[in-house]
mmCIF file of C-alpha atoms in Angstrom:
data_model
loop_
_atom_site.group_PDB
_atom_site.id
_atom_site.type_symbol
_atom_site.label_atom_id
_atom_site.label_comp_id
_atom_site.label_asym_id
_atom_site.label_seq_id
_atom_site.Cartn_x
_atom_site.Cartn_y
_atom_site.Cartn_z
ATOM 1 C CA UNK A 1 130.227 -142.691 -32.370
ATOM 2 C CA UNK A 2 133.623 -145.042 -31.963
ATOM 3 C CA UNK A 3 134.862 -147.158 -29.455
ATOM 4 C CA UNK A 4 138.006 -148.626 -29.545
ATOM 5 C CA UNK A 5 137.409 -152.800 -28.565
ATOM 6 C CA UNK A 6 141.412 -154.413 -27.612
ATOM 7 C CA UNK A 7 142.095 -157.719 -27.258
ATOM 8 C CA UNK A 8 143.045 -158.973 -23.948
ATOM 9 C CA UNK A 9 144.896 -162.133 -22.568
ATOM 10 C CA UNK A 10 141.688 -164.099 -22.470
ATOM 11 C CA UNK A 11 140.133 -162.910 -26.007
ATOM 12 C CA UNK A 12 142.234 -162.273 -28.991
ATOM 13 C CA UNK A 13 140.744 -160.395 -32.213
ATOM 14 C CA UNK A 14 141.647 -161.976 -35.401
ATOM 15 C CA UNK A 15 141.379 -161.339 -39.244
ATOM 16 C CA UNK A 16 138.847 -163.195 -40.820
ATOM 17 C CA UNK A 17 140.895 -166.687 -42.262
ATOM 18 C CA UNK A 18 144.138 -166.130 -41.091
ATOM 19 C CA UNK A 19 145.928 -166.346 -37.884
ATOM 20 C CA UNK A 20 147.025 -162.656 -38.268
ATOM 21 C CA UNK A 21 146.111 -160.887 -34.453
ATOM 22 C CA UNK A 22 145.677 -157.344 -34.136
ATOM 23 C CA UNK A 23 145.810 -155.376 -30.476
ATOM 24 C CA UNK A 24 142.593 -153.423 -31.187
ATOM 25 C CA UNK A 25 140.056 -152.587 -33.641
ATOM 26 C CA UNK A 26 137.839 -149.211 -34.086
ATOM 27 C CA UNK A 27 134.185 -149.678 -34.151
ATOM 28 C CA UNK A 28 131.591 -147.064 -35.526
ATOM 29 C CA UNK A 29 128.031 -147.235 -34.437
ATOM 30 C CA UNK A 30 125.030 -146.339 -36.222
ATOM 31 C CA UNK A 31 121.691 -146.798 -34.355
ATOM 32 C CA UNK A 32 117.621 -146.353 -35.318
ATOM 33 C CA UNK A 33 115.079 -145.252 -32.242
ATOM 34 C CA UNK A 34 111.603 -147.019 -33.570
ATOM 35 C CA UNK A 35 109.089 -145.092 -33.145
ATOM 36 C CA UNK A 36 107.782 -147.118 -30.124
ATOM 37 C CA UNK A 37 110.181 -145.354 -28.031
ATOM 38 C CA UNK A 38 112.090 -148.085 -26.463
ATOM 39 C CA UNK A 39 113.926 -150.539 -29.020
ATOM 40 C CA UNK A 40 117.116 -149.200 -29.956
ATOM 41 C CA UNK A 41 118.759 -150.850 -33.048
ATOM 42 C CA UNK A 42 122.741 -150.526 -33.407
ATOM 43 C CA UNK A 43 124.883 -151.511 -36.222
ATOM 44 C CA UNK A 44 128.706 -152.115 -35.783
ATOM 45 C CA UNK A 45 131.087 -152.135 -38.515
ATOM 46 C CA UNK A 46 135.043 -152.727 -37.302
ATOM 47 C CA UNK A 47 137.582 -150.375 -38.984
ATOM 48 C CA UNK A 48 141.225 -151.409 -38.428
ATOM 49 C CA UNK A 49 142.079 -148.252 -36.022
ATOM 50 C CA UNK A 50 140.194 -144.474 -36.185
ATOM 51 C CA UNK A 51 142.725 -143.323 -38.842
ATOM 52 C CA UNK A 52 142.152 -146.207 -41.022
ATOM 53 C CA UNK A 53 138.150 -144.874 -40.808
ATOM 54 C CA UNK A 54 139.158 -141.259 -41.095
ATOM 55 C CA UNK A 55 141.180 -142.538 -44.659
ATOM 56 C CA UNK A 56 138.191 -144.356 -45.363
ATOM 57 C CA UNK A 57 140.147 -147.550 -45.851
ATOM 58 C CA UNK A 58 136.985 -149.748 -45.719
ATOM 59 C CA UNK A 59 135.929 -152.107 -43.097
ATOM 60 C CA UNK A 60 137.562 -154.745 -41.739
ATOM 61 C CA UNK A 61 136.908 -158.302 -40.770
ATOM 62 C CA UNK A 62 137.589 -160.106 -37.964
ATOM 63 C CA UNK A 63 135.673 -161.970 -35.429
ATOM 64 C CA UNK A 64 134.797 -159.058 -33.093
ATOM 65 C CA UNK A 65 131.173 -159.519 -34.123
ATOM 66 C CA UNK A 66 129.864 -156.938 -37.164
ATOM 67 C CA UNK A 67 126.478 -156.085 -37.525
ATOM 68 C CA UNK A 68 123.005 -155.136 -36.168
ATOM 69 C CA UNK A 69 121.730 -155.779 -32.539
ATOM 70 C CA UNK A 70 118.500 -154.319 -30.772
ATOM 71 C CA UNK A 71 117.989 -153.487 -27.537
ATOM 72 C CA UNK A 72 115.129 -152.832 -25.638
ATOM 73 C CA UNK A 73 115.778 -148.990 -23.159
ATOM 74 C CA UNK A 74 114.811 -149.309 -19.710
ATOM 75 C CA UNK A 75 112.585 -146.770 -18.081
ATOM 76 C CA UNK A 76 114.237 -143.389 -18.265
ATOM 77 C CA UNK A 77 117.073 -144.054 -21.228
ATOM 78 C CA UNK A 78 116.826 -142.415 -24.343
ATOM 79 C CA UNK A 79 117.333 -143.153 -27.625
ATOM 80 C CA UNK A 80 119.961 -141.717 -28.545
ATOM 81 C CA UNK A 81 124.022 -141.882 -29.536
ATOM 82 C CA UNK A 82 124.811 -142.182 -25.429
ATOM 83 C CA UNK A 83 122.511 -145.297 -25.140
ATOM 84 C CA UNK A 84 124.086 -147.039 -28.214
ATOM 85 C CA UNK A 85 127.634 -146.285 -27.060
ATOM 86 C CA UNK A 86 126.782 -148.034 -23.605
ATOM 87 C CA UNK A 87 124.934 -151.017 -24.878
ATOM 88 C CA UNK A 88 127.554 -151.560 -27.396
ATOM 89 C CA UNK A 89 130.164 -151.124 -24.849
ATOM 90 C CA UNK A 90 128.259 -153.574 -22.523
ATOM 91 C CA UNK A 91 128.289 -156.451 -25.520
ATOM 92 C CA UNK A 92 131.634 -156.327 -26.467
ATOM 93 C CA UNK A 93 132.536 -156.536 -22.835
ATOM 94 C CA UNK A 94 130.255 -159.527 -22.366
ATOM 95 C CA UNK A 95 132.379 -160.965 -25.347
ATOM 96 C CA UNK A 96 135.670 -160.659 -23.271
ATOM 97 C CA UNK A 97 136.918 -157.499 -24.774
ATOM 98 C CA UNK A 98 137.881 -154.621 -23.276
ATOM 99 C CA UNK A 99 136.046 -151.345 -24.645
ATOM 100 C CA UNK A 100 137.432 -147.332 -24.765
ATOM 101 C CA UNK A 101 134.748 -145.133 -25.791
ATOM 102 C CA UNK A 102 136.756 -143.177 -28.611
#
């Protein structure tokens, strides 16, 4: 339920009010499958690596976006952890990013 989102030449992940760049940050998911059986919510929260999460260190912020999202599954998807990972993946890419699933 992680992916790992790095900064590339192009787009640069910050801390929140400084000027302080970090390489990467780790990203946990959590999603909800309505009931209608096709929107997908997902909820990113940015850790500053996996360790940092496994020491429950606390979140991070920076401006690789935070929060909720919803999607709506085409034909055939499920909701479930794969789906979340993939649309999450997708975003952050769209944001100039480049995404690991971890």
């Amino acid at each position: 339920m992680g992916l790992l989102v790095n900064a590339t030449a192009d787009k640069k992940i910050l801390i929140k009010g400084t000027e302080i760049e970090l390489p990467s940050v780790y990203v946990r998911l959590e999603y909800a499958a309505r009931a209608n059986g096709i929107v997908l919510e997902i909820a990113a929260t940015t850790y500053a690596s996996k360790q940092a999460y496994k020491e429950e260190q606390g979140a991070i912020f920076t401006d690789v976006q935070q929060g909720a999202f919803s999607v709506e599954l085409q034909p055939g998807e499920e909701q479930n952890l794969t789906s979340a990972e993939l649309y999450s993946k997708l975003a952050f890419e769209q944001m100039g990013y480049l995404v690991e699933n971890e």
